[in-house]
PDB file of N, CA and C in Angstrom:
ATOM      1  N   UNK U   1      52.262  92.009 -19.552  1.00 48.00           N
ATOM      2  CA  UNK U   1      52.847  92.329 -18.267  1.00 48.00           C
ATOM      3  C   UNK U   1      54.364  92.374 -18.384  1.00 48.00           C
ATOM      4  N   UNK U   2      54.974  93.459 -17.997  1.00 59.00           N
ATOM      5  CA  UNK U   2      56.409  93.590 -18.166  1.00 59.00           C
ATOM      6  C   UNK U   2      57.223  92.714 -17.215  1.00 59.00           C
ATOM      7  N   UNK U   3      56.646  92.267 -16.114  1.00 70.00           N
ATOM      8  CA  UNK U   3      57.409  91.516 -15.124  1.00 70.00           C
ATOM      9  C   UNK U   3      57.425  90.024 -15.339  1.00 70.00           C
ATOM     10  N   UNK U   4      56.781  89.519 -16.387  1.00 82.00           N
ATOM     11  CA  UNK U   4      56.730  88.070 -16.574  1.00 82.00           C
ATOM     12  C   UNK U   4      58.024  87.550 -17.175  1.00 82.00           C
ATOM     13  N   UNK U   5      58.370  86.335 -16.790  1.00 88.00           N
ATOM     14  CA  UNK U   5      59.557  85.678 -17.332  1.00 88.00           C
ATOM     15  C   UNK U   5      59.126  84.826 -18.528  1.00 88.00           C
ATOM     16  N   UNK U   6      59.983  84.755 -19.543  1.00 93.00           N
ATOM     17  CA  UNK U   6      59.619  83.995 -20.740  1.00 93.00           C
ATOM     18  C   UNK U   6      59.894  82.509 -20.604  1.00 93.00           C
ATOM     19  N   UNK U   7      60.825  82.129 -19.732  1.00 90.00           N
ATOM     20  CA  UNK U   7      61.132  80.725 -19.444  1.00 90.00           C
ATOM     21  C   UNK U   7      61.535  79.925 -20.686  1.00 90.00           C
ATOM     22  N   UNK U   8      62.030  80.596 -21.711  1.00 91.00           N
ATOM     23  CA  UNK U   8      62.523  79.905 -22.905  1.00 91.00           C
ATOM     24  C   UNK U   8      61.446  79.209 -23.709  1.00 91.00           C
ATOM     25  N   UNK U   9      60.212  79.722 -23.650  1.00 93.00           N
ATOM     26  CA  UNK U   9      59.096  79.077 -24.333  1.00 93.00           C
ATOM     27  C   UNK U   9      58.278  80.107 -25.100  1.00 93.00           C
ATOM     28  N   UNK U  10      57.503  79.601 -26.059  1.00 95.00           N
ATOM     29  CA  UNK U  10      56.575  80.489 -26.743  1.00 95.00           C
ATOM     30  C   UNK U  10      55.436  80.841 -25.786  1.00 95.00           C
ATOM     31  N   UNK U  11      54.666  81.843 -26.115  1.00 94.00           N
ATOM     32  CA  UNK U  11      53.590  82.307 -25.250  1.00 94.00           C
ATOM     33  C   UNK U  11      52.585  81.198 -24.954  1.00 94.00           C
ATOM     34  N   UNK U  12      52.161  80.470 -25.993  1.00 96.00           N
ATOM     35  CA  UNK U  12      51.181  79.406 -25.808  1.00 96.00           C
ATOM     36  C   UNK U  12      51.722  78.286 -24.911  1.00 96.00           C
ATOM     37  N   UNK U  13      52.968  77.897 -25.154  1.00 96.00           N
ATOM     38  CA  UNK U  13      53.584  76.831 -24.362  1.00 96.00           C
ATOM     39  C   UNK U  13      53.735  77.259 -22.912  1.00 96.00           C
ATOM     40  N   UNK U  14      54.172  78.508 -22.708  1.00 95.00           N
ATOM     41  CA  UNK U  14      54.351  79.038 -21.352  1.00 95.00           C
ATOM     42  C   UNK U  14      53.022  79.092 -20.606  1.00 95.00           C
ATOM     43  N   UNK U  15      51.969  79.568 -21.269  1.00 95.00           N
ATOM     44  CA  UNK U  15      50.643  79.641 -20.649  1.00 95.00           C
ATOM     45  C   UNK U  15      50.140  78.249 -20.281  1.00 95.00           C
ATOM     46  N   UNK U  16      50.305  77.285 -21.190  1.00 96.00           N
ATOM     47  CA  UNK U  16      49.864  75.916 -20.928  1.00 96.00           C
ATOM     48  C   UNK U  16      50.627  75.313 -19.751  1.00 96.00           C
ATOM     49  N   UNK U  17      51.922  75.574 -19.696  1.00 95.00           N
ATOM     50  CA  UNK U  17      52.742  75.053 -18.602  1.00 95.00           C
ATOM     51  C   UNK U  17      52.301  75.652 -17.265  1.00 95.00           C
ATOM     52  N   UNK U  18      52.070  76.961 -17.230  1.00 95.00           N
ATOM     53  CA  UNK U  18      51.647  77.611 -15.992  1.00 95.00           C
ATOM     54  C   UNK U  18      50.267  77.127 -15.556  1.00 95.00           C
ATOM     55  N   UNK U  19      49.355  76.933 -16.517  1.00 95.00           N
ATOM     56  CA  UNK U  19      48.024  76.403 -16.178  1.00 95.00           C
ATOM     57  C   UNK U  19      48.151  75.035 -15.523  1.00 95.00           C
ATOM     58  N   UNK U  20      48.976  74.173 -16.105  1.00 96.00           N
ATOM     59  CA  UNK U  20      49.153  72.828 -15.569  1.00 96.00           C
ATOM     60  C   UNK U  20      49.796  72.858 -14.186  1.00 96.00           C
ATOM     61  N   UNK U  21      50.796  73.700 -14.011  1.00 96.00           N
ATOM     62  CA  UNK U  21      51.503  73.755 -12.731  1.00 96.00           C
ATOM     63  C   UNK U  21      50.629  74.344 -11.623  1.00 96.00           C
ATOM     64  N   UNK U  22      49.861  75.372 -11.937  1.00 96.00           N
ATOM     65  CA  UNK U  22      48.962  75.967 -10.938  1.00 96.00           C
ATOM     66  C   UNK U  22      47.876  74.965 -10.555  1.00 96.00           C
ATOM     67  N   UNK U  23      47.328  74.258 -11.543  1.00 96.00           N
ATOM     68  CA  UNK U  23      46.318  73.233 -11.265  1.00 96.00           C
ATOM     69  C   UNK U  23      46.896  72.155 -10.350  1.00 96.00           C
ATOM     70  N   UNK U  24      48.109  71.698 -10.648  1.00 96.00           N
ATOM     71  CA  UNK U  24      48.751  70.665  -9.842  1.00 96.00           C
ATOM     72  C   UNK U  24      49.036  71.173  -8.427  1.00 96.00           C
ATOM     73  N   UNK U  25      49.444  72.434  -8.303  1.00 95.00           N
ATOM     74  CA  UNK U  25      49.720  73.023  -6.982  1.00 95.00           C
ATOM     75  C   UNK U  25      48.459  73.045  -6.132  1.00 95.00           C
ATOM     76  N   UNK U  26      47.336  73.485  -6.705  1.00 95.00           N
ATOM     77  CA  UNK U  26      46.082  73.523  -5.954  1.00 95.00           C
ATOM     78  C   UNK U  26      45.585  72.111  -5.625  1.00 95.00           C
ATOM     79  N   UNK U  27      45.876  71.152  -6.520  1.00 94.00           N
ATOM     80  CA  UNK U  27      45.413  69.785  -6.319  1.00 94.00           C
ATOM     81  C   UNK U  27      46.197  69.091  -5.202  1.00 94.00           C
ATOM     82  N   UNK U  28      47.518  69.280  -5.181  1.00 93.00           N
ATOM     83  CA  UNK U  28      48.381  68.514  -4.273  1.00 93.00           C
ATOM     84  C   UNK U  28      49.022  69.328  -3.150  1.00 93.00           C
ATOM     85  N   UNK U  29      48.995  70.655  -3.246  1.00 92.00           N
ATOM     86  CA  UNK U  29      49.542  71.471  -2.170  1.00 92.00           C
ATOM     87  C   UNK U  29      50.999  71.835  -2.317  1.00 92.00           C
ATOM     88  N   UNK U  30      51.780  71.080  -3.105  1.00 94.00           N
ATOM     89  CA  UNK U  30      53.189  71.417  -3.310  1.00 94.00           C
ATOM     90  C   UNK U  30      53.700  70.856  -4.619  1.00 94.00           C
ATOM     91  N   UNK U  31      54.746  71.518  -5.167  1.00 96.00           N
ATOM     92  CA  UNK U  31      55.392  71.110  -6.417  1.00 96.00           C
ATOM     93  C   UNK U  31      56.893  71.278  -6.225  1.00 96.00           C
ATOM     94  N   UNK U  32      57.691  70.394  -6.825  1.00 96.00           N
ATOM     95  CA  UNK U  32      59.129  70.618  -6.906  1.00 96.00           C
ATOM     96  C   UNK U  32      59.458  71.009  -8.343  1.00 96.00           C
ATOM     97  N   UNK U  33      60.094  72.170  -8.503  1.00 95.00           N
ATOM     98  CA  UNK U  33      60.400  72.693  -9.835  1.00 95.00           C
ATOM     99  C   UNK U  33      61.611  73.617  -9.719  1.00 95.00           C
ATOM    100  N   UNK U  34      61.980  74.280 -10.822  1.00 95.00           N
ATOM    101  CA  UNK U  34      63.096  75.225 -10.750  1.00 95.00           C
ATOM    102  C   UNK U  34      62.643  76.507 -10.056  1.00 95.00           C
ATOM    103  N   UNK U  35      63.601  77.265  -9.567  1.00 95.00           N
ATOM    104  CA  UNK U  35      63.290  78.478  -8.804  1.00 95.00           C
ATOM    105  C   UNK U  35      62.545  79.496  -9.667  1.00 95.00           C
ATOM    106  N   UNK U  36      62.986  79.713 -10.906  1.00 95.00           N
ATOM    107  CA  UNK U  36      62.334  80.721 -11.742  1.00 95.00           C
ATOM    108  C   UNK U  36      60.909  80.323 -12.086  1.00 95.00           C
ATOM    109  N   UNK U  37      60.681  79.035 -12.355  1.00 95.00           N
ATOM    110  CA  UNK U  37      59.311  78.585 -12.612  1.00 95.00           C
ATOM    111  C   UNK U  37      58.458  78.736 -11.359  1.00 95.00           C
ATOM    112  N   UNK U  38      59.036  78.413 -10.208  1.00 95.00           N
ATOM    113  CA  UNK U  38      58.299  78.524  -8.945  1.00 95.00           C
ATOM    114  C   UNK U  38      57.856  79.965  -8.698  1.00 95.00           C
ATOM    115  N   UNK U  39      58.712  80.920  -9.023  1.00 95.00           N
ATOM    116  CA  UNK U  39      58.367  82.330  -8.830  1.00 95.00           C
ATOM    117  C   UNK U  39      57.211  82.748  -9.739  1.00 95.00           C
ATOM    118  N   UNK U  40      57.207  82.249 -10.972  1.00 95.00           N
ATOM    119  CA  UNK U  40      56.095  82.554 -11.880  1.00 95.00           C
ATOM    120  C   UNK U  40      54.810  81.880 -11.410  1.00 95.00           C
ATOM    121  N   UNK U  41      54.914  80.617 -10.989  1.00 95.00           N
ATOM    122  CA  UNK U  41      53.734  79.890 -10.514  1.00 95.00           C
ATOM    123  C   UNK U  41      53.158  80.591  -9.289  1.00 95.00           C
ATOM    124  N   UNK U  42      54.027  81.079  -8.399  1.00 95.00           N
ATOM    125  CA  UNK U  42      53.548  81.765  -7.199  1.00 95.00           C
ATOM    126  C   UNK U  42      52.706  82.976  -7.553  1.00 95.00           C
ATOM    127  N   UNK U  43      53.161  83.785  -8.499  1.00 94.00           N
ATOM    128  CA  UNK U  43      52.409  84.998  -8.843  1.00 94.00           C
ATOM    129  C   UNK U  43      51.036  84.662  -9.414  1.00 94.00           C
ATOM    130  N   UNK U  44      50.965  83.617 -10.258  1.00 94.00           N
ATOM    131  CA  UNK U  44      49.686  83.228 -10.856  1.00 94.00           C
ATOM    132  C   UNK U  44      48.776  82.582  -9.810  1.00 94.00           C
ATOM    133  N   UNK U  45      49.338  81.702  -8.981  1.00 94.00           N
ATOM    134  CA  UNK U  45      48.540  81.001  -7.968  1.00 94.00           C
ATOM    135  C   UNK U  45      47.946  81.983  -6.966  1.00 94.00           C
ATOM    136  N   UNK U  46      48.738  82.953  -6.534  1.00 94.00           N
ATOM    137  CA  UNK U  46      48.235  83.926  -5.561  1.00 94.00           C
ATOM    138  C   UNK U  46      47.146  84.796  -6.171  1.00 94.00           C
ATOM    139  N   UNK U  47      47.250  85.069  -7.473  1.00 94.00           N
ATOM    140  CA  UNK U  47      46.201  85.816  -8.157  1.00 94.00           C
ATOM    141  C   UNK U  47      44.882  85.058  -8.106  1.00 94.00           C
ATOM    142  N   UNK U  48      44.923  83.740  -8.336  1.00 95.00           N
ATOM    143  CA  UNK U  48      43.686  82.954  -8.358  1.00 95.00           C
ATOM    144  C   UNK U  48      43.140  82.684  -6.952  1.00 95.00           C
ATOM    145  N   UNK U  49      43.995  82.618  -5.946  1.00 95.00           N
ATOM    146  CA  UNK U  49      43.492  82.498  -4.574  1.00 95.00           C
ATOM    147  C   UNK U  49      42.772  83.784  -4.177  1.00 95.00           C
ATOM    148  N   UNK U  50      43.357  84.934  -4.524  1.00 94.00           N
ATOM    149  CA  UNK U  50      42.708  86.216  -4.244  1.00 94.00           C
ATOM    150  C   UNK U  50      41.379  86.320  -4.986  1.00 94.00           C
ATOM    151  N   UNK U  51      41.340  85.852  -6.223  1.00 94.00           N
ATOM    152  CA  UNK U  51      40.103  85.848  -7.006  1.00 94.00           C
ATOM    153  C   UNK U  51      39.046  84.973  -6.342  1.00 94.00           C
ATOM    154  N   UNK U  52      39.456  83.818  -5.818  1.00 93.00           N
ATOM    155  CA  UNK U  52      38.514  82.879  -5.205  1.00 93.00           C
ATOM    156  C   UNK U  52      37.934  83.401  -3.898  1.00 93.00           C
ATOM    157  N   UNK U  53      38.631  84.325  -3.249  1.00 92.00           N
ATOM    158  CA  UNK U  53      38.114  84.896  -2.004  1.00 92.00           C
ATOM    159  C   UNK U  53      36.841  85.699  -2.247  1.00 92.00           C
ATOM    160  N   UNK U  54      36.632  86.150  -3.475  1.00 90.00           N
ATOM    161  CA  UNK U  54      35.419  86.895  -3.849  1.00 90.00           C
ATOM    162  C   UNK U  54      34.198  85.989  -3.875  1.00 90.00           C
ATOM    163  N   UNK U  55      34.356  84.742  -4.369  1.00 88.00           N
ATOM    164  CA  UNK U  55      33.316  83.713  -4.394  1.00 88.00           C
ATOM    165  C   UNK U  55      32.048  84.130  -5.140  1.00 88.00           C
ATOM    166  N   UNK U  56      32.207  84.830  -6.258  1.00 93.00           N
ATOM    167  CA  UNK U  56      31.064  85.174  -7.102  1.00 93.00           C
ATOM    168  C   UNK U  56      31.064  84.255  -8.331  1.00 93.00           C
ATOM    169  N   UNK U  57      29.950  84.229  -9.033  1.00 95.00           N
ATOM    170  CA  UNK U  57      29.851  83.411 -10.243  1.00 95.00           C
ATOM    171  C   UNK U  57      30.865  83.868 -11.284  1.00 95.00           C
ATOM    172  N   UNK U  58      31.040  85.173 -11.408  1.00 96.00           N
ATOM    173  CA  UNK U  58      31.996  85.712 -12.382  1.00 96.00           C
ATOM    174  C   UNK U  58      33.416  85.242 -12.071  1.00 96.00           C
ATOM    175  N   UNK U  59      33.812  85.301 -10.807  1.00 94.00           N
ATOM    176  CA  UNK U  59      35.170  84.883 -10.456  1.00 94.00           C
ATOM    177  C   UNK U  59      35.356  83.372 -10.652  1.00 94.00           C
ATOM    178  N   UNK U  60      34.296  82.583 -10.395  1.00 95.00           N
ATOM    179  CA  UNK U  60      34.390  81.141 -10.628  1.00 95.00           C
ATOM    180  C   UNK U  60      34.598  80.849 -12.113  1.00 95.00           C
ATOM    181  N   UNK U  61      33.897  81.579 -12.960  1.00 95.00           N
ATOM    182  CA  UNK U  61      34.058  81.371 -14.406  1.00 95.00           C
ATOM    183  C   UNK U  61      35.447  81.791 -14.875  1.00 95.00           C
ATOM    184  N   UNK U  62      35.993  82.853 -14.285  1.00 95.00           N
ATOM    185  CA  UNK U  62      37.360  83.256 -14.619  1.00 95.00           C
ATOM    186  C   UNK U  62      38.350  82.171 -14.218  1.00 95.00           C
ATOM    187  N   UNK U  63      38.158  81.589 -13.035  1.00 95.00           N
ATOM    188  CA  UNK U  63      39.047  80.522 -12.571  1.00 95.00           C
ATOM    189  C   UNK U  63      38.913  79.279 -13.457  1.00 95.00           C
ATOM    190  N   UNK U  64      37.677  78.932 -13.837  1.00 95.00           N
ATOM    191  CA  UNK U  64      37.459  77.771 -14.704  1.00 95.00           C
ATOM    192  C   UNK U  64      38.089  77.960 -16.079  1.00 95.00           C
ATOM    193  N   UNK U  65      38.230  79.198 -16.520  1.00 95.00           N
ATOM    194  CA  UNK U  65      38.843  79.466 -17.818  1.00 95.00           C
ATOM    195  C   UNK U  65      40.349  79.202 -17.790  1.00 95.00           C
ATOM    196  N   UNK U  66      40.963  79.236 -16.601  1.00 95.00           N
ATOM    197  CA  UNK U  66      42.413  79.065 -16.503  1.00 95.00           C
ATOM    198  C   UNK U  66      42.799  77.711 -15.924  1.00 95.00           C
ATOM    199  N   UNK U  67      42.182  77.320 -14.823  1.00 94.00           N
ATOM    200  CA  UNK U  67      42.514  76.063 -14.160  1.00 94.00           C
ATOM    201  C   UNK U  67      41.880  74.922 -14.946  1.00 94.00           C
ATOM    202  N   UNK U  68      42.649  73.854 -15.171  1.00 92.00           N
ATOM    203  CA  UNK U  68      42.245  72.847 -16.152  1.00 92.00           C
ATOM    204  C   UNK U  68      41.276  71.796 -15.628  1.00 92.00           C
ATOM    205  N   UNK U  69      41.059  71.692 -14.316  1.00 93.00           N
ATOM    206  CA  UNK U  69      40.159  70.660 -13.774  1.00 93.00           C
ATOM    207  C   UNK U  69      39.071  71.317 -12.927  1.00 93.00           C
ATOM    208  N   UNK U  70      37.825  70.920 -13.176  1.00 94.00           N
ATOM    209  CA  UNK U  70      36.701  71.512 -12.448  1.00 94.00           C
ATOM    210  C   UNK U  70      36.732  71.178 -10.970  1.00 94.00           C
ATOM    211  N   UNK U  71      37.147  69.963 -10.615  1.00 95.00           N
ATOM    212  CA  UNK U  71      37.185  69.591  -9.201  1.00 95.00           C
ATOM    213  C   UNK U  71      38.260  70.367  -8.440  1.00 95.00           C
ATOM    214  N   UNK U  72      39.310  70.781  -9.127  1.00 95.00           N
ATOM    215  CA  UNK U  72      40.344  71.596  -8.486  1.00 95.00           C
ATOM    216  C   UNK U  72      39.795  73.004  -8.217  1.00 95.00           C
ATOM    217  N   UNK U  73      38.977  73.536  -9.134  1.00 95.00           N
ATOM    218  CA  UNK U  73      38.343  74.836  -8.905  1.00 95.00           C
ATOM    219  C   UNK U  73      37.403  74.752  -7.706  1.00 95.00           C
ATOM    220  N   UNK U  74      36.660  73.642  -7.609  1.00 95.00           N
ATOM    221  CA  UNK U  74      35.774  73.449  -6.463  1.00 95.00           C
ATOM    222  C   UNK U  74      36.582  73.412  -5.166  1.00 95.00           C
ATOM    223  N   UNK U  75      37.722  72.728  -5.188  1.00 95.00           N
ATOM    224  CA  UNK U  75      38.588  72.670  -3.998  1.00 95.00           C
ATOM    225  C   UNK U  75      39.128  74.057  -3.666  1.00 95.00           C
ATOM    226  N   UNK U  76      39.499  74.819  -4.692  1.00 94.00           N
ATOM    227  CA  UNK U  76      40.005  76.178  -4.493  1.00 94.00           C
ATOM    228  C   UNK U  76      38.964  77.038  -3.781  1.00 94.00           C
ATOM    229  N   UNK U  77      37.728  76.956  -4.221  1.00 95.00           N
ATOM    230  CA  UNK U  77      36.665  77.798  -3.647  1.00 95.00           C
ATOM    231  C   UNK U  77      36.156  77.291  -2.301  1.00 95.00           C
ATOM    232  N   UNK U  78      36.138  75.957  -2.088  1.00 93.00           N
ATOM    233  CA  UNK U  78      35.556  75.403  -0.873  1.00 93.00           C
ATOM    234  C   UNK U  78      36.557  75.189   0.258  1.00 93.00           C
ATOM    235  N   UNK U  79      37.827  74.923  -0.075  1.00 93.00           N
ATOM    236  CA  UNK U  79      38.811  74.611   0.958  1.00 93.00           C
ATOM    237  C   UNK U  79      39.943  75.632   1.042  1.00 93.00           C
ATOM    238  N   UNK U  80      40.565  75.957  -0.104  1.00 92.00           N
ATOM    239  CA  UNK U  80      41.782  76.760  -0.083  1.00 92.00           C
ATOM    240  C   UNK U  80      41.485  78.234   0.232  1.00 92.00           C
ATOM    241  N   UNK U  81      40.594  78.857  -0.532  1.00 93.00           N
ATOM    242  CA  UNK U  81      40.321  80.294  -0.345  1.00 93.00           C
ATOM    243  C   UNK U  81      39.774  80.648   1.044  1.00 93.00           C
ATOM    244  N   UNK U  82      38.855  79.855   1.632  1.00 92.00           N
ATOM    245  CA  UNK U  82      38.375  80.216   2.975  1.00 92.00           C
ATOM    246  C   UNK U  82      39.472  80.264   4.041  1.00 92.00           C
ATOM    247  N   UNK U  83      40.559  79.466   3.862  1.00 92.00           N
ATOM    248  CA  UNK U  83      41.666  79.492   4.826  1.00 92.00           C
ATOM    249  C   UNK U  83      42.359  80.851   4.861  1.00 92.00           C
ATOM    250  N   UNK U  84      42.328  81.570   3.734  1.00 92.00           N
ATOM    251  CA  UNK U  84      43.098  82.810   3.607  1.00 92.00           C
ATOM    252  C   UNK U  84      42.222  84.062   3.646  1.00 92.00           C
ATOM    253  N   UNK U  85      40.982  83.956   4.128  1.00 91.00           N
ATOM    254  CA  UNK U  85      40.072  85.104   4.114  1.00 91.00           C
ATOM    255  C   UNK U  85      40.619  86.312   4.876  1.00 91.00           C
ATOM    256  N   UNK U  86      41.336  86.070   5.968  1.00 91.00           N
ATOM    257  CA  UNK U  86      41.840  87.177   6.787  1.00 91.00           C
ATOM    258  C   UNK U  86      43.268  87.578   6.432  1.00 91.00           C
ATOM    259  N   UNK U  87      43.814  87.012   5.331  1.00 90.00           N
ATOM    260  CA  UNK U  87      45.203  87.256   4.948  1.00 90.00           C
ATOM    261  C   UNK U  87      45.255  87.936   3.581  1.00 90.00           C
ATOM    262  N   UNK U  88      46.092  88.951   3.448  1.00 92.00           N
ATOM    263  CA  UNK U  88      46.230  89.647   2.170  1.00 92.00           C
ATOM    264  C   UNK U  88      47.542  89.261   1.499  1.00 92.00           C
ATOM    265  N   UNK U  89      47.508  88.222   0.682  1.00 89.00           N
ATOM    266  CA  UNK U  89      48.694  87.809  -0.059  1.00 89.00           C
ATOM    267  C   UNK U  89      49.608  86.922   0.767  1.00 89.00           C
ATOM    268  N   UNK U  90      50.667  86.419   0.126  1.00 92.00           N
ATOM    269  CA  UNK U  90      51.622  85.558   0.807  1.00 92.00           C
ATOM    270  C   UNK U  90      51.068  84.179   1.091  1.00 92.00           C
ATOM    271  N   UNK U  91      50.371  83.591   0.119  1.00 93.00           N
ATOM    272  CA  UNK U  91      49.739  82.290   0.327  1.00 93.00           C
ATOM    273  C   UNK U  91      50.675  81.134  -0.013  1.00 93.00           C
ATOM    274  N   UNK U  92      51.777  81.404  -0.704  1.00 94.00           N
ATOM    275  CA  UNK U  92      52.694  80.355  -1.147  1.00 94.00           C
ATOM    276  C   UNK U  92      54.077  80.575  -0.534  1.00 94.00           C
ATOM    277  N   UNK U  93      54.781  79.460  -0.318  1.00 96.00           N
ATOM    278  CA  UNK U  93      56.142  79.518   0.203  1.00 96.00           C
ATOM    279  C   UNK U  93      57.051  78.815  -0.791  1.00 96.00           C
ATOM    280  N   UNK U  94      58.195  79.444  -1.111  1.00 96.00           N
ATOM    281  CA  UNK U  94      59.194  78.825  -1.984  1.00 96.00           C
ATOM    282  C   UNK U  94      60.416  78.496  -1.135  1.00 96.00           C
ATOM    283  N   UNK U  95      60.806  77.222  -1.117  1.00 97.00           N
ATOM    284  CA  UNK U  95      61.971  76.769  -0.360  1.00 97.00           C
ATOM    285  C   UNK U  95      62.984  76.203  -1.339  1.00 97.00           C
ATOM    286  N   UNK U  96      64.185  76.773  -1.376  1.00 97.00           N
ATOM    287  CA  UNK U  96      65.217  76.282  -2.289  1.00 97.00           C
ATOM    288  C   UNK U  96      65.783  74.964  -1.775  1.00 97.00           C
ATOM    289  N   UNK U  97      66.001  74.016  -2.705  1.00 95.00           N
ATOM    290  CA  UNK U  97      66.465  72.684  -2.309  1.00 95.00           C
ATOM    291  C   UNK U  97      67.836  72.333  -2.871  1.00 95.00           C
ATOM    292  N   UNK U  98      68.475  73.219  -3.600  1.00 94.00           N
ATOM    293  CA  UNK U  98      69.800  72.927  -4.139  1.00 94.00           C
ATOM    294  C   UNK U  98      69.746  72.622  -5.621  1.00 94.00           C
ATOM    295  N   UNK U  99      70.912  72.363  -6.235  1.00 95.00           N
ATOM    296  CA  UNK U  99      70.972  72.157  -7.682  1.00 95.00           C
ATOM    297  C   UNK U  99      70.438  70.790  -8.120  1.00 95.00           C
ATOM    298  N   UNK U 100      69.868  70.764  -9.327  1.00 93.00           N
ATOM    299  CA  UNK U 100      69.390  69.517  -9.923  1.00 93.00           C
ATOM    300  C   UNK U 100      70.596  68.725 -10.407  1.00 93.00           C
ATOM    301  N   UNK U 101      70.505  67.408 -10.345  1.00 93.00           N
ATOM    302  CA  UNK U 101      71.654  66.561 -10.647  1.00 93.00           C
ATOM    303  C   UNK U 101      72.091  66.635 -12.106  1.00 93.00           C
ATOM    304  N   UNK U 102      71.155  66.675 -13.042  1.00 91.00           N
ATOM    305  CA  UNK U 102      71.516  66.610 -14.456  1.00 91.00           C
ATOM    306  C   UNK U 102      72.166  67.865 -14.995  1.00 91.00           C
ATOM    307  N   UNK U 103      71.548  69.028 -14.733  1.00 94.00           N
ATOM    308  CA  UNK U 103      72.055  70.264 -15.345  1.00 94.00           C
ATOM    309  C   UNK U 103      72.367  71.350 -14.318  1.00 94.00           C
ATOM    310  N   UNK U 104      72.344  71.011 -13.042  1.00 94.00           N
ATOM    311  CA  UNK U 104      72.671  71.935 -11.953  1.00 94.00           C
ATOM    312  C   UNK U 104      71.743  73.155 -11.897  1.00 94.00           C
ATOM    313  N   UNK U 105      70.499  73.010 -12.399  1.00 94.00           N
ATOM    314  CA  UNK U 105      69.528  74.095 -12.277  1.00 94.00           C
ATOM    315  C   UNK U 105      69.100  74.200 -10.819  1.00 94.00           C
ATOM    316  N   UNK U 106      68.957  75.417 -10.327  1.00 96.00           N
ATOM    317  CA  UNK U 106      68.564  75.636  -8.933  1.00 96.00           C
ATOM    318  C   UNK U 106      67.115  75.183  -8.740  1.00 96.00           C
ATOM    319  N   UNK U 107      66.888  74.226  -7.853  1.00 97.00           N
ATOM    320  CA  UNK U 107      65.563  73.652  -7.629  1.00 97.00           C
ATOM    321  C   UNK U 107      64.914  74.241  -6.386  1.00 97.00           C
ATOM    322  N   UNK U 108      63.575  74.174  -6.354  1.00 97.00           N
ATOM    323  CA  UNK U 108      62.823  74.691  -5.212  1.00 97.00           C
ATOM    324  C   UNK U 108      61.520  73.930  -5.067  1.00 97.00           C
ATOM    325  N   UNK U 109      60.988  73.970  -3.863  1.00 97.00           N
ATOM    326  CA  UNK U 109      59.647  73.420  -3.597  1.00 97.00           C
ATOM    327  C   UNK U 109      58.735  74.605  -3.345  1.00 97.00           C
ATOM    328  N   UNK U 110      57.615  74.668  -4.086  1.00 97.00           N
ATOM    329  CA  UNK U 110      56.606  75.703  -3.847  1.00 97.00           C
ATOM    330  C   UNK U 110      55.428  74.999  -3.213  1.00 97.00           C
ATOM    331  N   UNK U 111      54.929  75.580  -2.101  1.00 95.00           N
ATOM    332  CA  UNK U 111      53.826  74.955  -1.388  1.00 95.00           C
ATOM    333  C   UNK U 111      52.877  76.017  -0.869  1.00 95.00           C
ATOM    334  N   UNK U 112      51.623  75.602  -0.681  1.00 93.00           N
ATOM    335  CA  UNK U 112      50.639  76.483  -0.073  1.00 93.00           C
ATOM    336  C   UNK U 112      50.873  76.488   1.431  1.00 93.00           C
ATOM    337  N   UNK U 113      50.851  77.656   2.031  1.00 88.00           N
ATOM    338  CA  UNK U 113      51.085  77.766   3.478  1.00 88.00           C
ATOM    339  C   UNK U 113      49.823  77.381   4.225  1.00 88.00           C
TER     340      UNK U 113
END
């Protein structure tokens, strides 16, 4: 995909980081991270919410292949996706919170609406 950000990591490390962050977002509803990471997490998370709206066995297996916890996939299919059945996209909100103290990286909170 030409629009993905590399985030200063190798492909495997970046994929593992995104899997962990998306899993945590679905588990807890919000994450505080840098703005660029939040933008990448949003694109992946919205893809999996749209996938979960289908609610077929194939889509569940696709979600299980990416999301690291089975109970989070169950929550995605039973609680999160039904909330957005009548909505096409825009499931996440990114709110900027200002610079991080150590290195002044622009921080943001990403949350499910």
